[in-house]
């Protein structure tokens, strides 16, 4: 028996039951069900099993791939090509980050953010709104950077942590950090 015929039969039985039954003419009480005389197996539809649906808020979660301090950033690829581990105070700190995100299609609104911390204290927090437009659904990777003035930053080891948030569905990546050294401007 195919699934449609089975479902049609079940739907046809929806009105059957004790409600609205008239009095019995053979002496059996009304409103009770009589068990079937023989058990029959219910056909199980075969075919492709239905996959478990992953909620969109997990399936489309932004993912930070890399974060680094760079000497300069102008285009994708500079994160790897221009990576540095130290800069002098007063020199701009350029924090580059690469992330990917599954986008259904159209325009997606993102918030890119970077926190810079020294000895557990927040030195600076910056974020900006970015719109990304795609023509077809898929997994997309973007690279971007933020530049910070360091004239009043403390010297020593600093940590920059980047995160990306998708604004429509309130999806946020896990933060990814990089550590660098800020040296005295006299060095």
XYZ file of N, CA and C in Angstrom:
561
model
N 0.860 -1.167 0.000
C 0.000 0.000 0.000
C 0.899 1.219 0.000
N 0.574 2.185 -0.829
C 1.420 3.368 -0.837
C 0.985 4.322 0.273
N 1.840 5.306 0.545
C 1.644 6.207 1.693
C 0.376 7.047 1.537
N 0.114 7.523 0.330
C -1.073 8.356 0.124
C -2.351 7.573 0.407
N -2.419 6.350 -0.079
C -3.606 5.530 0.154
C -3.754 5.248 1.644
N -2.640 4.997 2.310
C -2.672 4.737 3.748
C -3.185 5.960 4.505
N -2.630 7.147 4.184
C -3.053 8.371 4.859
C -4.510 8.709 4.555
N -4.952 8.447 3.324
C -6.351 8.696 2.983
C -7.263 7.792 3.806
N -6.858 6.549 4.001
C -7.631 5.615 4.823
C -7.688 6.072 6.267
N -6.571 6.552 6.809
C -6.546 7.034 8.180
C -7.423 8.265 8.315
N -7.350 9.182 7.340
C -8.173 10.385 7.385
C -9.648 10.030 7.301
N -9.994 8.998 6.558
C -11.376 8.558 6.441
C -11.905 7.991 7.739
N -11.020 7.472 8.570
C -11.427 6.908 9.850
C -11.576 7.970 10.940
N -11.193 9.177 10.659
C -11.207 10.213 11.688
C -12.584 10.454 12.258
N -13.649 10.259 11.498
C -14.996 10.497 11.996
C -15.596 9.295 12.697
N -14.962 8.138 12.661
C -15.503 6.939 13.286
C -15.250 6.963 14.777
N -16.140 6.370 15.532
C -15.940 6.283 16.974
C -17.280 6.203 17.660
N -17.280 6.426 18.980
C -18.493 6.258 19.760
C -19.401 7.471 19.708
N -18.888 8.621 19.385
C -19.728 9.814 19.383
C -20.782 9.710 18.306
N -22.022 9.982 18.652
C -23.114 9.985 17.685
C -23.630 8.604 17.353
N -23.247 7.544 18.058
C -23.732 6.194 17.785
C -25.136 6.039 18.336
N -25.892 5.348 17.627
C -27.243 5.081 18.095
C -27.250 3.869 19.021
N -28.397 3.495 19.544
C -28.479 2.331 20.421
C -28.152 1.060 19.662
N -27.609 0.099 20.360
C -27.203 -1.167 19.760
C -28.416 -2.038 19.553
N -28.420 -2.764 18.438
C -29.523 -3.678 18.176
C -29.144 -5.105 18.480
N -27.849 -5.373 18.753
C -27.450 -6.749 19.026
C -27.113 -6.978 20.492
N -27.373 -5.999 21.354
C -27.155 -6.180 22.779
C -25.793 -5.740 23.282
N -24.862 -5.391 22.403
C -23.562 -4.929 22.886
C -23.679 -3.467 23.272
N -22.975 -3.056 24.342
C -23.063 -1.659 24.742
C -22.475 -0.757 23.663
N -23.062 0.446 23.546
C -22.556 1.398 22.561
C -21.401 2.171 23.167
N -20.534 2.688 22.305
C -19.426 3.523 22.772
C -18.200 2.729 23.163
N -18.178 1.424 22.992
C -16.977 0.657 23.282
C -16.406 0.154 21.982
N -15.129 0.064 21.939
C -14.463 -0.412 20.731
C -14.266 -1.903 20.845
N -14.447 -2.577 19.762
C -14.168 -4.006 19.737
C -12.833 -4.222 19.083
N -11.972 -5.031 19.716
C -10.656 -5.266 19.145
C -10.764 -5.986 17.816
N -9.799 -5.750 16.941
C -9.823 -6.468 15.664
C -9.595 -7.958 15.913
N -10.152 -8.757 15.036
C -10.046 -10.196 15.193
C -8.631 -10.683 14.920
N -7.922 -10.039 13.985
C -6.547 -10.436 13.695
C -5.685 -9.183 13.642
N -4.456 -9.335 14.104
C -3.518 -8.220 14.021
C -2.934 -8.182 12.620
N -2.883 -6.989 12.057
C -2.250 -6.825 10.753
C -1.125 -5.808 10.891
N -0.099 -6.028 10.144
C 1.044 -5.110 10.182
C 0.698 -3.837 9.434
N 1.098 -2.712 10.007
C 0.913 -1.427 9.345
C 2.087 -1.222 8.408
N 1.825 -0.937 7.143
C 2.947 -0.747 6.218
C 3.763 0.482 6.610
N 5.065 0.340 6.553
C 5.974 1.449 6.836
C 6.447 2.013 5.516
N 6.238 3.316 5.323
C 6.712 3.893 4.066
C 8.235 3.791 3.979
N 8.704 3.487 2.799
C 10.146 3.401 2.593
C 10.590 4.605 1.789
N 11.862 4.829 1.784
C 12.390 5.961 1.032
C 13.513 6.609 1.809
N 13.818 7.801 1.431
C 14.904 8.536 2.060
C 14.461 9.022 3.437
N 15.259 8.734 4.474
C 14.884 9.231 5.793
C 14.982 10.757 5.827
N 14.125 11.354 6.622
C 14.138 12.801 6.755
C 15.334 13.201 7.600
N 16.215 14.078 7.084
C 17.385 14.480 7.876
C 16.962 15.349 9.053
N 17.760 15.295 10.092
C 17.515 16.147 11.242
C 17.774 17.593 10.817
N 16.831 18.435 11.081
C 16.947 19.824 10.668
C 17.760 20.586 11.716
N 18.810 21.235 11.251
C 19.625 22.068 12.139
C 18.986 23.441 12.201
N 18.764 23.948 13.405
C 18.151 25.283 13.490
C 19.007 26.327 12.785
N 18.377 27.300 12.112
C 19.147 28.309 11.372
C 20.141 29.050 12.237
N 19.812 29.263 13.511
C 20.733 30.023 14.347
C 22.052 29.284 14.579
N 22.099 27.969 14.384
C 23.348 27.225 14.502
C 23.978 26.993 13.129
N 23.139 26.731 12.135
C 23.647 26.415 10.804
C 24.342 27.614 10.176
N 23.875 28.799 10.466
C 24.419 30.000 9.853
C 25.292 30.805 10.810
N 25.795 30.182 11.857
C 26.606 30.885 12.845
C 27.898 31.398 12.216
N 28.211 32.695 12.349
C 29.478 33.211 11.817
C 30.658 32.524 12.506
N 31.732 32.364 11.786
C 32.919 31.692 12.333
C 34.161 32.523 12.029
N 34.882 32.930 13.084
C 36.154 33.635 12.928
C 37.216 32.600 12.585
N 37.963 32.829 11.524
C 38.989 31.891 11.089
C 40.381 32.295 11.549
N 40.659 33.615 11.596
C 42.000 34.066 11.965
C 41.935 35.539 12.364
N 42.809 35.907 13.287
C 42.962 37.298 13.723
C 44.445 37.531 13.897
N 44.934 38.702 13.458
C 46.364 39.007 13.603
C 46.584 40.503 13.572
N 47.669 40.922 14.200
C 48.159 42.291 14.059
C 48.961 42.303 12.772
N 48.713 43.310 11.921
C 49.412 43.395 10.638
C 50.049 44.774 10.501
N 51.087 44.853 9.683
C 51.752 46.141 9.456
C 50.869 47.063 8.628
N 50.218 46.529 7.610
C 49.254 47.268 6.796
C 48.211 46.288 6.284
N 47.031 46.821 5.996
C 45.985 45.992 5.409
C 45.281 46.805 4.339
N 45.211 46.237 3.131
C 44.527 46.901 2.024
C 43.553 45.980 1.306
N 43.806 44.649 1.397
C 42.969 43.704 0.664
C 43.074 42.326 1.298
N 42.120 41.447 0.964
C 42.200 40.086 1.485
C 43.544 39.444 1.136
N 44.104 38.747 2.100
C 45.423 38.131 1.943
C 46.472 38.867 2.744
N 46.224 40.149 3.049
C 47.184 40.921 3.835
C 47.293 40.412 5.272
N 46.259 39.754 5.772
C 46.313 39.196 7.127
C 47.479 38.222 7.250
N 47.668 37.409 6.247
C 48.765 36.439 6.257
C 50.076 37.084 5.822
N 50.049 37.897 4.784
C 51.274 38.460 4.208
C 51.938 39.516 5.093
N 51.150 40.255 5.866
C 51.710 41.379 6.622
C 51.639 41.203 8.142
N 51.551 39.984 8.599
C 51.444 39.692 10.030
C 52.699 40.150 10.775
N 52.496 40.823 11.930
C 53.606 41.247 12.790
C 53.270 40.871 14.231
N 54.293 40.867 15.090
C 54.079 40.504 16.487
C 54.304 41.669 17.434
N 54.860 42.777 16.931
C 55.084 43.930 17.807
C 55.052 45.210 16.996
N 54.638 46.266 17.682
C 54.651 47.611 17.105
C 55.093 48.580 18.199
N 55.484 49.783 17.799
C 55.870 50.816 18.758
C 54.661 51.663 19.118
N 54.645 52.169 20.342
C 53.574 53.067 20.773
C 53.575 54.287 19.847
N 52.384 54.722 19.456
C 52.244 55.840 18.518
C 52.064 55.371 17.083
N 52.518 54.158 16.794
C 52.327 53.563 15.471
C 50.908 52.969 15.431
N 50.187 53.057 14.322
C 48.833 52.476 14.272
C 48.867 50.961 14.483
N 47.909 50.481 15.247
C 47.715 49.033 15.424
C 46.613 48.616 14.459
N 46.967 47.778 13.498
C 46.001 47.307 12.507
C 45.683 45.854 12.840
N 44.451 45.614 13.248
C 44.004 44.267 13.601
C 43.169 43.740 12.438
N 43.676 42.699 11.788
C 42.972 42.096 10.648
C 42.287 40.811 11.108
N 41.182 40.493 10.480
C 40.439 39.278 10.837
C 39.766 38.711 9.598
N 39.694 37.385 9.572
C 39.044 36.662 8.467
C 37.919 35.831 9.074
N 36.764 35.883 8.442
C 35.626 35.117 8.941
C 34.810 34.565 7.791
N 34.009 33.559 8.119
C 33.111 32.999 7.103
C 31.728 32.852 7.699
N 30.785 32.832 6.784
C 29.391 32.832 7.182
C 28.555 32.244 6.063
N 27.612 31.390 6.418
C 26.667 30.857 5.433
C 25.558 31.890 5.274
N 25.344 32.309 4.031
C 24.375 33.362 3.736
C 23.305 32.787 2.817
N 22.021 32.962 3.158
C 20.971 32.437 2.288
C 20.978 33.098 0.909
N 20.936 34.388 0.789
C 21.122 35.210 -0.398
C 20.656 36.609 -0.077
N 21.045 37.547 -0.877
C 20.662 38.928 -0.642
C 21.678 39.655 0.219
N 21.187 40.613 1.005
C 22.058 41.424 1.854
C 21.988 40.920 3.291
N 23.143 40.814 3.903
C 23.215 40.408 5.304
C 23.896 41.533 6.075
N 23.345 41.844 7.229
C 23.868 42.923 8.056
C 24.724 42.332 9.166
N 25.971 42.796 9.238
C 26.922 42.269 10.215
C 27.416 43.382 11.118
N 27.907 42.981 12.266
C 28.601 43.890 13.166
C 29.965 43.261 13.422
N 31.022 43.958 13.008
C 32.391 43.512 13.253
C 32.885 44.239 14.499
N 33.530 43.507 15.399
C 33.994 44.132 16.629
C 35.356 43.635 17.055
N 36.133 44.528 17.702
C 37.457 44.188 18.230
C 37.596 44.809 19.614
N 38.029 44.019 20.581
C 38.399 44.485 21.917
C 39.902 44.346 22.055
N 40.562 45.345 22.627
C 41.990 45.258 22.935
C 42.109 45.345 24.452
N 42.831 44.376 25.042
C 42.937 44.243 26.493
C 44.403 44.208 26.897
N 44.705 44.836 28.038
C 46.054 44.802 28.624
C 45.910 44.418 30.088
N 46.533 43.334 30.520
C 46.464 42.851 31.908
C 45.026 42.770 32.427
N 44.112 42.298 31.618
C 42.725 42.128 32.024
C 41.875 43.386 31.958
N 42.476 44.523 31.641
C 41.734 45.781 31.536
C 41.476 46.122 30.073
N 40.255 46.539 29.795
C 39.887 46.931 28.439
C 40.590 48.237 28.075
N 41.357 48.208 27.000
C 42.037 49.403 26.493
C 41.107 50.136 25.526
N 40.512 49.396 24.617
C 39.608 49.990 23.635
C 38.662 48.911 23.114
N 37.438 49.327 22.784
C 36.451 48.457 22.133
C 35.905 49.237 20.951
N 35.942 48.602 19.792
C 35.413 49.257 18.598
C 34.578 48.248 17.820
N 33.483 48.732 17.273
C 32.652 47.904 16.400
C 32.075 48.781 15.307
N 31.668 48.130 14.234
C 31.051 48.849 13.115
C 30.066 47.926 12.410
N 29.061 48.544 11.802
C 28.071 47.812 11.024
C 28.561 47.697 9.593
N 28.394 46.512 9.024
C 28.825 46.231 7.658
C 27.709 45.463 6.958
N 27.352 45.879 5.748
C 26.393 45.134 4.932
C 27.163 44.376 3.866
N 26.874 43.092 3.746
C 27.483 42.256 2.699
C 26.363 41.776 1.790
N 26.570 41.886 0.491
C 25.565 41.478 -0.497
C 26.087 40.295 -1.285
N 25.249 39.259 -1.403
C 25.605 38.083 -2.204
C 24.465 37.784 -3.170
N 24.821 37.277 -4.338
C 23.815 36.967 -5.353
C 23.207 35.589 -5.188
N 23.974 34.647 -4.631
C 23.473 33.288 -4.457
C 23.788 32.814 -3.045
N 22.990 31.897 -2.581
C 23.194 31.322 -1.251
C 24.495 30.528 -1.237
N 25.169 30.535 -0.093
C 26.395 29.756 0.025
C 27.216 30.171 1.229
N 28.382 29.565 1.328
C 29.327 29.839 2.400
C 30.328 30.861 1.870
N 30.423 32.015 2.521
C 31.274 33.100 2.062
C 32.330 33.427 3.111
N 33.516 33.819 2.640
C 34.619 34.214 3.511
C 34.993 35.652 3.190
N 35.152 36.452 4.255
C 35.551 37.837 4.096
C 36.736 38.122 5.004
N 37.553 39.072 4.602
C 38.673 39.532 5.411
C 38.548 41.040 5.532
N 38.791 41.555 6.730
C 38.670 42.981 6.977
C 39.668 43.365 8.060
N 39.760 44.648 8.388
C 40.697 45.105 9.418
C 40.176 46.379 10.055
N 40.641 46.630 11.274
C 40.366 47.880 11.988
C 41.698 48.471 12.423
N 41.802 49.794 12.325
C 43.031 50.489 12.699
C 42.788 51.298 13.965
N 43.734 51.221 14.902
C 43.637 51.903 16.191
C 44.854 52.799 16.402
N 44.637 53.961 16.998
C 45.738 54.834 17.413
C 46.248 54.317 18.754
N 47.556 54.239 18.928
C 48.131 53.623 20.132
C 48.876 54.611 21.023
N 48.777 55.908 20.771
C 49.549 56.904 21.503
C 49.378 56.869 23.011
N 48.182 56.502 23.508
C 47.966 56.468 24.955
C 47.794 55.054 25.501
N 48.152 54.044 24.724
C 48.042 52.660 25.183
C 49.213 52.310 26.108
N 48.988 51.396 27.029
C 50.093 50.928 27.874
C 51.021 50.020 27.074
N 52.302 50.046 27.416
C 53.247 49.158 26.737
C 53.174 47.777 27.360
N 53.689 46.818 26.623
C 53.684 45.435 27.088
C 52.829 44.569 26.188
N 52.431 43.432 26.737
C 51.661 42.470 25.957
C 50.179 42.854 25.950
N 49.597 42.922 24.777
C 48.177 43.229 24.605
C 47.509 42.091 23.849
N 46.206 41.957 24.047
C 45.434 40.931 23.349
C 44.291 41.599 22.610
N 44.187 41.319 21.328
C 43.069 41.807 20.511
C 42.158 40.621 20.224
N 40.873 40.788 20.523
C 39.885 39.734 20.285
C 38.836 40.266 19.333
N 38.617 39.537 18.254
C 37.609 39.928 17.258
C 36.413 38.993 17.355
N 35.241 39.510 17.010
C 34.012 38.713 16.930
C 33.136 39.333 15.857
N 32.273 38.516 15.286
C 31.364 38.955 14.234
C 29.946 38.607 14.669
N 29.029 39.538 14.487
C 27.630 39.280 14.797
C 26.766 39.502 13.573
N 25.800 38.620 13.372
C 24.835 38.760 12.274
C 23.576 39.333 12.900
N 23.118 40.479 12.440
C 22.110 41.260 13.149
C 20.670 40.772 12.988
N 20.291 40.214 11.844
C 18.894 39.811 11.656
C 18.497 38.665 12.590
N 19.341 37.637 12.672
C 19.017 36.464 13.496
C 19.776 36.446 14.815
N 20.492 37.511 15.106
C 21.227 37.640 16.375
C 22.194 36.475 16.586
N 22.972 36.187 15.570
C 23.967 35.112 15.643
C 25.335 35.751 15.809
N 26.105 35.255 16.759
C 27.419 35.826 17.028
C 28.463 34.725 17.029
N 29.598 35.026 16.429
C 30.704 34.070 16.409
C 31.346 34.002 17.785
N 32.130 32.978 17.985
C 33.012 32.945 19.144
C 34.144 33.925 18.855
N 34.668 34.538 19.894
C 35.784 35.455 19.715
C 37.078 34.703 19.445
N 37.933 35.279 18.627
C 39.260 34.725 18.361
C 40.264 35.818 18.681
N 41.343 35.437 19.374
C 42.303 36.427 19.881
C 43.678 36.278 19.256
N 44.401 37.386 19.300
C 45.811 37.402 18.949
C 46.522 38.255 19.994
N 47.757 37.882 20.305
C 48.543 38.615 21.285
C 49.706 39.286 20.566
N 50.003 40.523 20.977
C 51.117 41.253 20.377
C 51.757 42.129 21.442
N 52.899 42.664 21.117
C 53.620 43.507 22.057
C 53.634 44.953 21.559
N 53.387 45.871 22.499
C 53.493 47.292 22.218
C 54.726 47.798 22.972
N 55.700 48.287 22.231
C 56.959 48.739 22.834
C 56.957 50.247 22.997
N 57.870 50.737 23.769
C 58.006 52.176 24.004
C 58.359 52.873 22.691
N 57.880 54.101 22.533
C 58.150 54.838 21.304
C 59.616 55.249 21.204
N 60.349 55.169 22.316
C 61.779 55.538 22.329
C 62.672 54.365 21.954
N 62.096 53.195 21.821
C 62.931 52.009 21.577
C 63.508 51.963 20.194
